[in-house]
């Protein structure tokens, strides 16, 4: 798939799946293949400061996470950023693409190896227990709201970051994110801008 078509495909898939998550099973094999093919060149494609808004949101977390999940981790930069910022956190980076996960494992600095692991997993059906994490982060990744809500502990934080704001191929507007999250009991929305990127943080309600 050429780059322009790939970007268009990513946008169409994102819009369709956010509207109708059951369509994911149609798009999943194509998406996996697209990112398997992109994995060897992914780090060269990334723009300078691509995680600026993600980092800005991490900086604003009200408390340090102890168990964090970076969904759609790609070659692992988001997971690594969490681990570097929060020295007591255990971090999982999960991705659908085996080739992305292999590259993330290769790149992981030795000093983080005990606290960061990378796994092949689909964000629409995660192999983790309910409330397994107190931070679920996404950088340029399609959100699956029911699953992220299930694996996030009460009082935990969810983060969405888009490296090029609305120009990012995989992008969901803050208003749409709020429309999905508010009925699920999320509060304390905060929005960020840094470099060319935007991000949103929200807090899952405490257990009532
Ligand atoms: C645009 S890339 C972003 C990678 C990384 N977060 C970054 O910002 O550099 C999207 C990543 O999400 C992965 N992905 C897409 N859908 C997924 C799903 N349902 N579950 C897990 N990973 C998924 C892709 O394989 C790809 O690596």
Coordinates of C-alpha atoms and ligand atoms in Angstrom, one line a residue:
X1 CA 0.0 0.0 0.0
X2 CA 1.5 3.4 -0.9
X3 CA 1.8 6.0 1.9
X4 CA -1.0 8.3 0.7
X5 CA -3.4 5.4 0.3
X6 CA -2.3 4.1 3.7
X7 CA -3.1 7.4 5.4
X8 CA -6.5 7.6 3.8
X9 CA -7.2 4.0 4.8
X10 CA -6.2 4.7 8.4
X11 CA -8.6 7.7 8.5
X12 CA -11.5 5.8 6.9
X13 CA -11.0 2.9 9.3
X14 CA -10.8 5.1 12.3
X15 CA -14.0 6.9 11.5
X16 CA -15.9 3.7 10.7
X17 CA -14.7 1.8 13.8
X18 CA -15.4 4.6 16.2
X19 CA -18.9 4.8 14.9
X20 CA -19.5 1.1 14.7
X21 CA -16.8 -1.0 16.6
X22 CA -18.2 -4.2 15.2
X23 CA -16.8 -3.2 11.8
X24 CA -13.3 -3.7 13.2
X25 CA -13.2 -7.4 12.3
X26 CA -13.5 -6.4 8.6
X27 CA -10.7 -3.8 8.8
X28 CA -8.4 -5.8 11.3
X29 CA -6.5 -8.0 8.7
X30 CA -5.8 -5.1 6.4
X31 CA -4.7 -2.9 9.3
X32 CA -2.4 -5.6 10.6
X33 CA -0.9 -6.1 7.2
X34 CA -0.4 -2.4 6.7
X35 CA 1.5 -2.0 9.9
X36 CA 3.5 -5.2 9.5
X37 CA 4.7 -3.7 6.2
X38 CA 5.4 -0.3 7.7
X39 CA 7.3 -1.7 10.7
X40 CA 10.9 -1.7 9.2
X41 CA 10.6 2.0 8.2
X42 CA 8.3 3.2 11.0
X43 CA 11.0 5.0 13.0
X44 CA 12.2 6.8 9.9
X45 CA 8.6 8.0 9.1
X46 CA 8.1 9.5 12.6
X47 CA 8.5 13.2 12.8
X48 CA 10.7 14.9 15.3
X49 CA 8.8 15.5 18.5
X50 CA 6.0 13.2 17.5
X51 CA 5.2 12.4 21.1
X52 CA 5.3 16.0 22.3
X53 CA 1.6 16.2 23.2
X54 CA 1.6 12.7 24.7
X55 CA 4.6 13.7 26.9
X56 CA 2.7 17.0 27.9
X57 CA -0.3 14.9 29.0
X58 CA 1.9 12.5 31.0
X59 CA 3.5 15.5 32.7
X60 CA 0.0 16.5 33.9
X61 CA -1.1 13.3 35.4
X62 CA -2.3 13.9 38.9
X63 CA -0.4 11.0 40.3
X64 CA 2.3 8.6 38.9
X65 CA 0.8 5.4 37.4
X66 CA 2.1 2.1 38.7
X67 CA 0.6 -0.1 36.0
X68 CA 0.4 1.5 32.5
X69 CA -0.7 0.2 29.1
X70 CA 0.3 1.9 25.9
X71 CA -2.1 0.6 23.2
X72 CA -1.1 0.6 19.6
X73 CA 2.5 1.0 20.8
X74 CA 4.1 0.6 17.4
X75 CA 7.8 0.5 17.9
X76 CA 7.3 1.3 21.6
X77 CA 8.2 4.9 22.0
X78 CA 5.1 5.7 24.1
X79 CA 5.7 2.8 26.5
X80 CA 9.3 3.9 26.9
X81 CA 8.3 7.5 27.5
X82 CA 6.0 6.3 30.4
X83 CA 8.7 4.1 31.9
X84 CA 11.3 6.9 31.8
X85 CA 9.0 9.5 33.3
X86 CA 7.7 7.2 36.1
X87 CA 10.5 5.1 37.5
X88 CA 8.1 2.9 39.7
X89 CA 5.8 2.0 36.8
X90 CA 5.4 -1.3 35.2
X91 CA 4.5 -0.8 31.5
X92 CA 3.0 -2.9 28.8
X93 CA 3.1 -1.9 25.2
X94 CA 0.5 -3.8 23.1
X95 CA 0.2 -3.9 19.4
X96 CA -1.7 -5.8 16.8
X97 CA 1.3 -6.0 14.5
X98 CA 3.8 -8.7 15.3
X99 CA 6.5 -6.9 13.2
X100 CA 5.9 -3.7 15.3
X101 CA 6.2 -5.6 18.5
X102 CA 9.4 -7.3 17.3
X103 CA 11.0 -4.0 16.5
X104 CA 9.8 -2.5 19.9
X105 CA 11.5 -5.4 21.7
X106 CA 14.7 -4.9 19.8
X107 CA 14.8 -1.1 20.6
X108 CA 14.0 -1.4 24.3
X109 CA 16.9 0.0 26.3
X110 CA 18.4 -2.6 28.6
X111 CA 17.9 -0.5 31.7
X112 CA 14.1 -0.6 31.1
X113 CA 13.9 -4.3 30.3
X114 CA 12.7 -5.3 33.8
X115 CA 9.8 -2.9 33.7
X116 CA 8.6 -2.7 30.1
X117 CA 7.2 -5.6 28.1
X118 CA 5.8 -5.7 24.6
X119 CA 3.0 -8.0 23.6
X120 CA 0.9 -8.7 20.5
X121 CA -2.7 -7.9 21.4
X122 CA -5.8 -6.4 19.9
X123 CA -7.2 -3.4 21.7
X124 CA -10.7 -4.5 20.9
X125 CA -10.3 -7.8 22.9
X126 CA -7.4 -7.4 25.4
X127 CA -5.9 -10.4 27.2
X128 CA -5.8 -8.4 30.5
X129 CA -8.0 -8.6 33.6
X130 CA -10.6 -6.0 34.5
X131 CA -9.0 -3.0 36.2
X132 CA -5.5 -4.2 35.4
X133 CA -4.0 -0.7 34.7
X134 CA -4.2 2.8 36.2
X135 CA -3.1 4.4 33.0
X136 CA -4.3 3.5 29.5
X137 CA -2.5 5.5 26.9
X138 CA -3.0 5.8 23.1
X139 CA -0.7 7.7 20.7
X140 CA -2.2 7.8 17.2
X141 CA -4.3 4.8 17.8
X142 CA -8.0 3.9 17.3
X143 CA -9.8 3.8 20.6
X144 CA -12.0 0.9 21.7
X145 CA -13.9 2.4 24.5
X146 CA -15.5 -0.6 26.1
X147 CA -12.2 -2.4 26.4
X148 CA -10.2 0.5 27.6
X149 CA -12.9 1.1 30.2
X150 CA -12.8 -2.6 31.3
X151 CA -9.0 -2.8 31.8
X152 CA -8.7 0.7 33.5
X153 CA -9.1 0.7 37.3
X154 CA -11.5 3.1 38.9
X155 CA -9.8 6.5 39.4
X156 CA -7.4 5.7 36.6
X157 CA -6.5 7.9 33.7
X158 CA -7.0 7.5 29.9
X159 CA -4.8 9.4 27.5
X160 CA -5.2 10.0 23.8
X161 CA -2.6 11.9 21.8
X162 CA -2.4 12.8 18.1
X163 CA 1.0 13.8 16.8
X164 CA -0.4 16.2 14.1
X165 CA -3.7 17.1 15.8
X166 CA -6.6 16.8 13.4
X167 CA -4.2 16.2 10.5
X168 CA -3.1 12.8 12.0
X169 CA -4.4 10.0 9.8
X170 CA -5.7 8.1 12.9
X171 CA -7.5 10.9 14.7
X172 CA -10.6 11.2 16.9
X173 CA -11.8 14.7 17.9
X174 CA -11.9 15.6 21.6
X175 CA -15.7 16.2 21.3
X176 CA -16.1 12.7 20.0
X177 CA -13.9 11.2 22.7
X178 CA -16.0 13.1 25.3
X179 CA -19.2 11.8 23.8
X180 CA -18.0 8.3 24.3
X181 CA -16.3 8.7 27.6
X182 CA -18.8 10.8 29.6
X183 CA -21.6 8.2 29.5
X184 CA -19.1 5.7 30.8
X185 CA -18.5 7.9 33.9
X186 CA -15.2 9.6 32.9
X187 CA -14.6 13.1 34.2
X188 CA -11.8 15.7 34.7
X189 CA -11.2 16.2 31.0
X190 CA -8.1 18.1 30.1
X191 CA -6.8 19.0 26.7
X192 CA -3.2 19.8 25.7
X193 CA -1.3 21.1 22.7
X194 CA 2.4 20.7 22.2
X195 CA 4.4 21.0 18.9
X196 CA 2.0 20.0 16.2
X197 CA 0.1 17.6 18.4
X198 CA -2.9 17.6 20.7
X199 CA -3.9 15.3 23.5
X200 CA -6.7 14.6 25.9
X201 CA -6.7 13.1 29.4
X202 CA -9.7 11.9 31.3
X203 CA -10.3 10.2 34.7
X204 CA -12.4 7.2 35.2
X205 CA -14.8 7.6 38.1
X206 CA -14.0 6.0 41.4
X207 CA -16.0 2.9 42.3
X208 CA -19.3 4.0 43.7
Ligands
LIG1 C1 -0.2 5.0 13.7 S1 0.6 3.7 14.5 C2 1.1 4.5 16.0 C3 2.2 3.8 16.7 C4 2.8 4.5 17.9 N1 1.8 4.6 19.0 C5 3.3 5.9 17.5 O1 2.6 6.9 17.8 O2 4.4 5.9 16.9 C6 -0.8 2.7 15.0 C7 -0.4 1.4 15.7 O3 -1.6 0.9 16.3 C8 -1.6 -0.5 16.0 N2 -3.0 -0.9 16.0 C9 -4.0 -0.6 15.2 N3 -5.1 -1.2 15.6 C10 -4.8 -1.9 16.7 C11 -5.6 -2.7 17.6 N4 -6.9 -2.9 17.5 N5 -4.9 -3.2 18.7 C12 -3.6 -3.0 18.9 N6 -2.9 -2.3 18.0 C13 -3.5 -1.7 17.0 C14 -0.9 -0.6 14.6 O4 -0.4 -1.9 14.4 C15 0.2 0.4 14.7 O5 1.4 -0.1 15.2

